Amino acid sequence: MTTNSSQLTIIRPDDWHLHLRDGEVLASVAPFTARQFARAIVMPNLKPAITTVKQAVAYVDRIVAAVGESAFEPLMTLYLTDETPATEIVAAEKSCFIKAVKLYPAGATTNSSEGVTDIRKCDAALEAMQEAGLPLLVHGEVTEPEIDVFDREKVFIEQVMMPLMNRFPTLKIVFEHITTADAVDFVLGAPSNIGATITPHHLMLNRNAMFEGGLRPHNYCLPVLKREQHRQALLKAISTGNPRFFLGTDSAPHEQHKKESGCGCAGIFSAHAAIEIYATVFEAQKALDKLEAFASFHGPDFYGLPRNTDTITLKKTPWVIPDSYPLAGQTLIPMMAGETLNWKLM
Ligand code: NCD
Ligand code: ZN
């Protein structure tokens, strides 16, 4: 990494949690990711979900077509269901381009209705993943309606994560998009086969951002933004340079009208400025020297993949994030729309 007060060059980063969608939306959003990241772990929550290797093969071809000439490499995931057979896991591991399996508790978030109703139904698949060294990516929220929405991650740790870890002690698990001090503490206390991704929005915003002068649907995502004390715990986690924490944007595009609705979709789009937002956060923490490892080293090291070798350069030059971008004939409102960022990807 080379840095001075006006320029920053780091090994090209990867995004370890990304929603690319499909069809025209895929074509609209994929170039944003491909221009900064070498690789991305692509979420399988399409409709229908990507539950088989066969579906993943077809999806990866559509992604490659959408990024055109770019060297961007999509790393695919399978969507775990109550019925996923161990044979599908073995086939996924053999495929070489499927790098993980995603656990969505049924009903937890966007397109999760096909998700897992009881993790114990997945024992055969989990056993095969542990055997194959294929990581389980966890949307760590319980779904019981009586649990307060702000407590869903904390309760998930106690009710699902701990027992799961004890039953499959060598299974690689990524606790995705962590949002709480509880999750940070859990990861710090867990063995080295447990990692976590952290998003730009959970680092940049606390839950007040959803209610600033009125309801702000573009700052609504799942897991929902939390109190400032939790954001501070995430900032501390990245500032120490601990290798268990790595970059995952959870960039999740939705059309403007589906966010600005009586029942608005969860998801924040950040792919237009992801590395710049992370750089801004690390700089504010006086931890810019920790950005490269978080963005470019900890992820591949956890997955057992090679680190990238080419670089990207960010310049200290103010730019205003557009108010919107086109999205398959509709409109997309990006994170920090209309705001100024001081770092810009060259
Ligand atoms: C994601 C989406 O829109 O697909 N939404 C979100 O708020 N993060 C789903 C998810 O990752 O939970
Ligand atoms: Zn996500």
CSV table of C-alpha atoms and ligand atoms in Angstrom, one decimal:
chain,number,residue,atom,x,y,z
A,1,MET,CA,0.0,0.0,0.0
A,2,THR,CA,1.3,3.4,-0.9
A,3,THR,CA,-0.3,6.6,0.6
A,4,ASN,CA,0.3,10.3,1.0
A,5,SER,CA,-2.2,12.9,2.0
A,6,SER,CA,-3.8,13.1,-1.5
A,7,GLN,CA,-3.5,9.6,-2.9
A,8,LEU,CA,-3.9,6.1,-1.9
A,9,THR,CA,-2.9,3.0,-3.8
A,10,ILE,CA,-4.0,-0.5,-2.6
A,11,ILE,CA,-4.2,-4.0,-3.9
A,12,ARG,CA,-7.5,-4.3,-5.8
A,13,PRO,CA,-10.2,-5.2,-3.3
A,14,ASP,CA,-13.0,-7.9,-3.4
A,15,ASP,CA,-16.6,-7.7,-2.3
A,16,TRP,CA,-17.5,-10.7,-0.1
A,17,HIS,CA,-21.3,-10.0,-0.1
A,18,LEU,CA,-23.1,-8.5,-3.1
A,19,HIS,CA,-26.5,-8.6,-4.7
A,20,LEU,CA,-26.3,-8.4,-8.5
A,21,ARG,CA,-29.9,-9.4,-9.3
A,22,ASP,CA,-30.7,-10.6,-12.9
A,23,GLY,CA,-31.7,-9.4,-16.3
A,24,GLU,CA,-31.7,-5.7,-17.1
A,25,VAL,CA,-31.0,-4.8,-13.4
A,26,LEU,CA,-27.9,-7.0,-13.5
A,27,ALA,CA,-26.8,-5.2,-16.6
A,28,SER,CA,-27.3,-1.8,-14.9
A,29,VAL,CA,-25.5,-2.5,-11.6
A,30,ALA,CA,-22.7,-5.0,-12.4
A,31,PRO,CA,-20.4,-2.5,-14.1
A,32,PHE,CA,-20.3,-0.4,-10.8
A,33,THR,CA,-18.8,-3.4,-9.0
A,34,ALA,CA,-16.6,-4.6,-11.8
A,35,ARG,CA,-14.8,-1.2,-12.0
A,36,GLN,CA,-13.4,-1.4,-8.4
A,37,PHE,CA,-13.5,-5.0,-7.3
A,38,ALA,CA,-11.7,-8.0,-8.8
A,39,ARG,CA,-14.2,-10.6,-7.4
A,40,ALA,CA,-17.4,-10.6,-5.5
A,41,ILE,CA,-19.4,-13.2,-3.7
A,42,VAL,CA,-22.7,-13.1,-5.4
A,43,MET,CA,-25.9,-13.7,-3.4
A,44,PRO,CA,-28.3,-16.3,-4.6
A,45,ASN,CA,-31.6,-14.7,-3.5
A,46,LEU,CA,-33.1,-14.4,-6.9
A,47,LYS,CA,-36.7,-15.4,-7.7
A,48,PRO,CA,-36.5,-18.4,-8.0
A,49,ALA,CA,-33.5,-18.7,-5.7
A,50,ILE,CA,-30.3,-20.3,-7.0
A,51,THR,CA,-30.5,-23.6,-5.1
A,52,THR,CA,-28.7,-25.9,-7.6
A,53,VAL,CA,-25.3,-26.0,-9.4
A,54,LYS,CA,-27.2,-26.1,-12.7
A,55,GLN,CA,-28.9,-22.8,-11.9
A,56,ALA,CA,-25.6,-21.3,-10.7
A,57,VAL,CA,-23.9,-22.2,-14.0
A,58,ALA,CA,-26.5,-20.4,-16.0
A,59,TYR,CA,-26.4,-17.4,-13.6
A,60,VAL,CA,-22.7,-17.0,-13.7
A,61,ASP,CA,-22.8,-16.9,-17.5
A,62,ARG,CA,-25.3,-14.1,-17.4
A,63,ILE,CA,-23.1,-12.1,-15.0
A,64,VAL,CA,-20.0,-12.6,-17.2
A,65,ALA,CA,-22.0,-11.4,-20.1
A,66,ALA,CA,-23.2,-8.3,-18.1
A,67,VAL,CA,-19.6,-7.2,-17.3
A,68,GLY,CA,-18.4,-7.5,-20.8
A,69,GLU,CA,-14.6,-7.1,-21.3
A,70,SER,CA,-14.0,-6.7,-17.6
A,71,ALA,CA,-11.7,-9.1,-15.8
A,72,PHE,CA,-14.2,-9.2,-12.9
A,73,GLU,CA,-14.7,-12.7,-11.5
A,74,PRO,CA,-18.1,-13.6,-9.9
A,75,LEU,CA,-17.8,-16.1,-7.0
A,76,MET,CA,-21.1,-17.9,-6.8
A,77,THR,CA,-23.2,-19.2,-3.9
A,78,LEU,CA,-25.9,-21.7,-3.5
A,79,TYR,CA,-29.1,-20.8,-1.5
A,80,LEU,CA,-29.5,-23.3,1.3
A,81,THR,CA,-33.0,-24.8,1.8
A,82,ASP,CA,-34.5,-27.4,4.2
A,83,GLU,CA,-34.1,-29.8,1.3
A,84,THR,CA,-30.6,-29.1,0.0
A,85,PRO,CA,-29.0,-32.6,-0.4
A,86,ALA,CA,-25.4,-33.4,0.5
A,87,THR,CA,-24.9,-34.4,-3.1
A,88,GLU,CA,-25.6,-30.8,-4.3
A,89,ILE,CA,-22.9,-29.5,-1.9
A,90,VAL,CA,-20.4,-32.0,-3.2
A,91,ALA,CA,-21.2,-31.0,-6.8
A,92,ALA,CA,-20.9,-27.3,-5.8
A,93,GLU,CA,-17.5,-27.9,-4.3
A,94,LYS,CA,-16.4,-29.7,-7.5
A,95,SER,CA,-17.7,-26.9,-9.7
A,96,CYS,CA,-14.8,-24.7,-8.6
A,97,PHE,CA,-16.7,-21.5,-9.1
A,98,ILE,CA,-19.2,-21.9,-6.3
A,99,LYS,CA,-17.4,-20.7,-3.2
A,100,ALA,CA,-20.0,-20.7,-0.5
A,101,VAL,CA,-23.6,-21.6,0.6
A,102,LYS,CA,-26.0,-19.0,2.0
A,103,LEU,CA,-28.3,-19.4,4.9
A,104,TYR,CA,-31.3,-17.2,4.9
A,105,PRO,CA,-33.7,-17.9,7.8
A,106,ALA,CA,-37.1,-18.2,6.1
A,107,GLY,CA,-38.7,-14.8,6.0
A,108,ALA,CA,-35.7,-12.9,7.3
A,109,THR,CA,-35.2,-10.5,4.4
A,110,THR,CA,-35.8,-9.9,0.6
A,111,ASN,CA,-36.6,-13.1,-1.3
A,112,SER,CA,-36.1,-15.4,1.7
A,113,SER,CA,-39.4,-17.2,1.6
A,114,GLU,CA,-37.6,-20.4,0.3
A,115,GLY,CA,-35.1,-20.1,3.2
A,116,VAL,CA,-34.4,-22.5,6.0
A,117,THR,CA,-37.2,-23.1,8.5
A,118,ASP,CA,-35.0,-25.0,11.0
A,119,ILE,CA,-31.3,-25.3,10.7
A,120,ARG,CA,-31.4,-28.8,12.0
A,121,LYS,CA,-33.1,-29.9,8.8
A,122,CYS,CA,-29.8,-29.0,7.0
A,123,ASP,CA,-27.5,-31.3,8.9
A,124,ALA,CA,-26.6,-33.5,5.9
A,125,ALA,CA,-25.7,-30.4,3.8
A,126,LEU,CA,-23.8,-28.8,6.7
A,127,GLU,CA,-21.8,-32.0,7.3
A,128,ALA,CA,-20.9,-32.0,3.6
A,129,MET,CA,-19.9,-28.4,3.7
A,130,GLN,CA,-17.7,-28.9,6.7
A,131,GLU,CA,-16.1,-31.8,5.0
A,132,ALA,CA,-15.5,-29.9,1.7
A,133,GLY,CA,-14.3,-26.7,3.5
A,134,LEU,CA,-17.1,-24.7,1.8
A,135,PRO,CA,-18.1,-21.7,3.9
A,136,LEU,CA,-21.6,-21.1,5.2
A,137,LEU,CA,-22.7,-17.5,4.9
A,138,VAL,CA,-25.2,-16.6,7.5
A,139,HIS,CA,-27.9,-13.9,7.5
A,140,GLY,CA,-27.8,-13.8,11.3
A,141,GLU,CA,-31.3,-12.7,12.3
A,142,VAL,CA,-34.1,-14.7,14.0
A,143,THR,CA,-37.5,-14.2,12.4
A,144,GLU,CA,-39.9,-14.7,15.3
A,145,PRO,CA,-42.3,-11.8,15.1
A,146,GLU,CA,-42.3,-11.4,18.9
A,147,ILE,CA,-38.5,-10.6,18.9
A,148,ASP,CA,-37.9,-6.8,18.6
A,149,VAL,CA,-36.4,-6.1,15.2
A,150,PHE,CA,-33.4,-4.4,16.8
A,151,ASP,CA,-32.6,-7.5,18.8
A,152,ARG,CA,-32.8,-10.1,16.1
A,153,GLU,CA,-29.0,-10.4,15.5
A,154,LYS,CA,-28.2,-10.7,19.2
A,155,VAL,CA,-30.9,-13.4,19.7
A,156,PHE,CA,-29.7,-15.2,16.6
A,157,ILE,CA,-26.2,-15.5,18.1
A,158,GLU,CA,-27.6,-17.2,21.2
A,159,GLN,CA,-30.3,-19.4,19.6
A,160,VAL,CA,-28.7,-20.4,16.3
A,161,MET,CA,-25.1,-19.4,15.9
A,162,MET,CA,-23.6,-20.8,19.1
A,163,PRO,CA,-25.4,-24.2,18.8
A,164,LEU,CA,-24.5,-24.4,15.1
A,165,MET,CA,-20.8,-23.7,15.9
A,166,ASN,CA,-20.8,-26.4,18.6
A,167,ARG,CA,-22.4,-29.0,16.4
A,168,PHE,CA,-20.1,-28.2,13.4
A,169,PRO,CA,-16.9,-27.1,15.1
A,170,THR,CA,-14.7,-26.9,11.9
A,171,LEU,CA,-17.4,-25.5,9.5
A,172,LYS,CA,-16.2,-22.2,8.1
A,173,ILE,CA,-18.9,-19.6,8.9
A,174,VAL,CA,-19.1,-16.0,7.7
A,175,PHE,CA,-21.4,-13.9,10.0
A,176,GLU,CA,-22.6,-11.6,7.3
A,177,HIS,CA,-23.2,-7.8,7.5
A,178,ILE,CA,-22.7,-7.7,11.3
A,179,THR,CA,-24.4,-4.7,13.0
A,180,THR,CA,-24.0,-5.0,16.7
A,181,ALA,CA,-21.4,-5.0,19.5
A,182,ASP,CA,-22.7,-8.4,20.4
A,183,ALA,CA,-21.7,-9.8,17.0
A,184,VAL,CA,-18.3,-8.2,17.2
A,185,ASP,CA,-17.7,-9.7,20.6
A,186,PHE,CA,-19.0,-13.1,19.4
A,187,VAL,CA,-16.6,-13.1,16.5
A,188,LEU,CA,-13.7,-12.0,18.6
A,189,GLY,CA,-14.4,-14.8,21.1
A,190,ALA,CA,-14.9,-17.5,18.4
A,191,PRO,CA,-12.3,-19.7,16.8
A,192,SER,CA,-10.6,-18.7,13.5
A,193,ASN,CA,-13.0,-20.6,11.3
A,194,ILE,CA,-15.6,-17.8,12.1
A,195,GLY,CA,-15.3,-14.5,10.1
A,196,ALA,CA,-17.6,-11.5,9.5
A,197,THR,CA,-18.3,-9.0,6.8
A,198,ILE,CA,-19.1,-5.4,7.5
A,199,THR,CA,-21.0,-3.1,5.2
A,200,PRO,CA,-20.3,0.6,4.3
A,201,HIS,CA,-23.7,1.6,5.6
A,202,HIS,CA,-23.4,0.0,9.0
A,203,LEU,CA,-20.1,1.7,9.4
A,204,MET,CA,-21.3,5.1,8.2
A,205,LEU,CA,-24.8,5.3,9.6
A,206,ASN,CA,-26.7,4.7,12.8
A,207,ARG,CA,-30.4,4.2,13.1
A,208,ASN,CA,-31.2,7.9,13.3
A,209,ALA,CA,-30.4,8.0,9.6
A,210,MET,CA,-33.8,6.2,9.0
A,211,PHE,CA,-35.7,9.0,10.7
A,212,GLU,CA,-33.8,12.3,9.9
A,213,GLY,CA,-36.6,14.9,9.5
A,214,GLY,CA,-39.0,12.2,8.3
A,215,LEU,CA,-39.0,8.6,7.2
A,216,ARG,CA,-35.9,7.8,5.0
A,217,PRO,CA,-36.6,4.6,3.1
A,218,HIS,CA,-33.3,4.6,1.3
A,219,ASN,CA,-31.5,4.1,4.6
A,220,TYR,CA,-33.7,1.0,5.3
A,221,CYS,CA,-31.9,-2.3,5.1
A,222,LEU,CA,-31.7,-5.7,6.9
A,223,PRO,CA,-30.3,-6.2,9.4
A,224,VAL,CA,-31.7,-2.8,10.2
A,225,LEU,CA,-29.3,0.1,11.2
A,226,LYS,CA,-28.6,0.0,15.0
A,227,ARG,CA,-27.7,2.5,17.8
A,228,GLU,CA,-24.6,4.6,17.7
A,229,GLN,CA,-22.9,2.4,20.4
A,230,HIS,CA,-23.1,-0.6,18.0
A,231,ARG,CA,-21.7,1.4,15.1
A,232,GLN,CA,-18.8,2.4,17.4
A,233,ALA,CA,-18.1,-1.3,18.1
A,234,LEU,CA,-18.0,-2.0,14.3
A,235,LEU,CA,-15.6,1.0,13.8
A,236,LYS,CA,-13.4,-0.3,16.6
A,237,ALA,CA,-13.4,-3.8,15.0
A,238,ILE,CA,-12.1,-2.5,11.7
A,239,SER,CA,-9.6,-0.1,13.3
A,240,THR,CA,-7.7,-2.8,15.0
A,241,GLY,CA,-6.9,-4.6,11.8
A,242,ASN,CA,-8.2,-8.0,13.0
A,243,PRO,CA,-8.2,-10.4,10.1
A,244,ARG,CA,-11.5,-11.9,11.0
A,245,PHE,CA,-13.4,-8.8,9.7
A,246,PHE,CA,-13.5,-8.1,6.0
A,247,LEU,CA,-15.3,-6.1,3.3
A,248,GLY,CA,-18.8,-7.1,2.2
A,249,THR,CA,-21.0,-4.3,0.8
A,250,ASP,CA,-24.4,-6.0,0.8
A,251,SER,CA,-25.1,-3.6,-2.0
A,252,ALA,CA,-28.7,-4.4,-2.7
A,253,PRO,CA,-30.4,-2.4,-5.6
A,254,HIS,CA,-34.2,-1.8,-5.5
A,255,GLU,CA,-36.2,0.4,-7.8
A,256,GLN,CA,-37.0,3.8,-6.3
A,257,HIS,CA,-40.7,3.2,-6.3
A,258,LYS,CA,-40.2,-0.1,-4.4
A,259,LYS,CA,-38.3,1.7,-1.7
A,260,GLU,CA,-40.6,4.7,-1.5
A,261,SER,CA,-43.7,2.6,-0.8
A,262,GLY,CA,-46.2,1.7,1.9
A,263,CYS,CA,-44.2,-1.4,2.4
A,264,GLY,CA,-40.7,-0.5,1.2
A,265,CYS,CA,-38.1,-3.0,0.3
A,266,ALA,CA,-35.0,-3.5,2.5
A,267,GLY,CA,-31.6,-2.9,0.9
A,268,ILE,CA,-29.1,-0.1,0.3
A,269,PHE,CA,-27.2,0.3,-2.9
A,270,SER,CA,-23.6,1.2,-2.4
A,271,ALA,CA,-21.7,-0.3,-5.4
A,272,HIS,CA,-21.4,3.1,-7.0
A,273,ALA,CA,-19.0,4.4,-4.3
A,274,ALA,CA,-18.2,1.4,-2.1
A,275,ILE,CA,-14.5,1.7,-1.8
A,276,GLU,CA,-14.6,5.4,-1.5
A,277,ILE,CA,-17.1,5.2,1.4
A,278,TYR,CA,-15.0,2.6,3.2
A,279,ALA,CA,-11.9,4.9,2.7
A,280,THR,CA,-13.8,7.8,4.1
A,281,VAL,CA,-14.8,5.8,7.2
A,282,PHE,CA,-11.3,4.4,7.7
A,283,GLU,CA,-9.8,7.9,7.4
A,284,ALA,CA,-12.3,9.3,9.9
A,285,GLN,CA,-11.1,6.5,12.3
A,286,LYS,CA,-7.5,7.5,11.6
A,287,ALA,CA,-7.1,3.9,10.4
A,288,LEU,CA,-6.5,4.4,6.7
A,289,ASP,CA,-3.4,2.1,7.0
A,290,LYS,CA,-5.9,-0.7,7.9
A,291,LEU,CA,-8.1,-0.3,4.8
A,292,GLU,CA,-6.1,-2.4,2.4
A,293,ALA,CA,-6.0,-5.5,4.6
A,294,PHE,CA,-9.7,-5.2,5.4
A,295,ALA,CA,-10.6,-4.7,1.7
A,296,SER,CA,-8.1,-6.9,-0.1
A,297,PHE,CA,-6.4,-9.4,2.2
A,298,HIS,CA,-8.6,-10.7,5.0
A,299,GLY,CA,-11.4,-12.0,2.6
A,300,PRO,CA,-9.2,-14.1,0.3
A,301,ASP,CA,-7.2,-15.4,3.3
A,302,PHE,CA,-10.4,-16.5,5.0
A,303,TYR,CA,-11.7,-18.3,1.9
A,304,GLY,CA,-8.3,-19.8,1.1
A,305,LEU,CA,-8.1,-17.9,-2.3
A,306,PRO,CA,-5.1,-16.0,-3.7
A,307,ARG,CA,-4.9,-12.3,-3.0
A,308,ASN,CA,-5.2,-10.0,-6.0
A,309,THR,CA,-2.0,-8.6,-7.5
A,310,ASP,CA,-3.1,-5.5,-9.4
A,311,THR,CA,-3.9,-2.2,-7.7
A,312,ILE,CA,-6.5,0.6,-7.6
A,313,THR,CA,-5.8,4.3,-6.7
A,314,LEU,CA,-8.0,6.6,-4.8
A,315,LYS,CA,-7.4,10.4,-5.0
A,316,LYS,CA,-8.4,13.0,-2.5
A,317,THR,CA,-10.7,15.0,-4.6
A,318,PRO,CA,-14.3,16.0,-3.7
A,319,TRP,CA,-17.1,14.7,-5.9
A,320,VAL,CA,-20.8,14.8,-5.5
A,321,ILE,CA,-22.7,11.4,-5.6
A,322,PRO,CA,-25.5,11.6,-8.2
A,323,ASP,CA,-29.0,11.9,-6.9
A,324,SER,CA,-30.0,8.8,-8.9
A,325,TYR,CA,-28.8,6.3,-11.5
A,326,PRO,CA,-30.8,4.6,-14.2
A,327,LEU,CA,-31.9,1.0,-13.3
A,328,ALA,CA,-33.4,-1.1,-16.1
A,329,GLY,CA,-35.7,1.8,-17.3
A,330,GLN,CA,-36.4,2.8,-13.7
A,331,THR,CA,-34.6,4.8,-11.1
A,332,LEU,CA,-32.1,3.8,-8.4
A,333,ILE,CA,-31.3,6.0,-5.4
A,334,PRO,CA,-27.8,5.3,-4.3
A,335,MET,CA,-26.3,5.5,-0.8
A,336,MET,CA,-25.4,9.1,0.1
A,337,ALA,CA,-27.3,10.5,-2.9
A,338,GLY,CA,-26.4,14.1,-3.5
A,339,GLU,CA,-23.7,14.1,-0.8
A,340,THR,CA,-20.0,14.8,-1.3
A,341,LEU,CA,-17.2,12.3,-0.8
A,342,ASN,CA,-13.6,13.3,-0.6
A,343,TRP,CA,-12.1,10.1,-2.0
A,344,LYS,CA,-12.5,9.2,-5.6
A,345,LEU,CA,-11.5,6.0,-7.4
A,346,MET,CA,-9.3,6.9,-10.4
B,1,NCD,C1,-31.0,-7.7,0.7
B,1,NCD,C2,-31.7,-7.7,-0.7
B,1,NCD,O1,-32.3,-6.7,-1.0
B,1,NCD,O2,-31.6,-8.7,-1.4
B,1,NCD,N1,-31.5,-6.6,1.4
B,1,NCD,C3,-30.9,-6.0,2.5
B,1,NCD,O3,-31.5,-5.2,3.2
B,1,NCD,N2,-29.7,-6.3,2.8
B,1,NCD,C4,-31.1,-9.0,1.3
B,1,NCD,C5,-30.2,-9.2,2.5
B,1,NCD,O4,-29.0,-9.3,2.3
B,1,NCD,O5,-30.7,-9.2,3.6
B,2,ZN,ZN,-27.3,-9.2,1.4
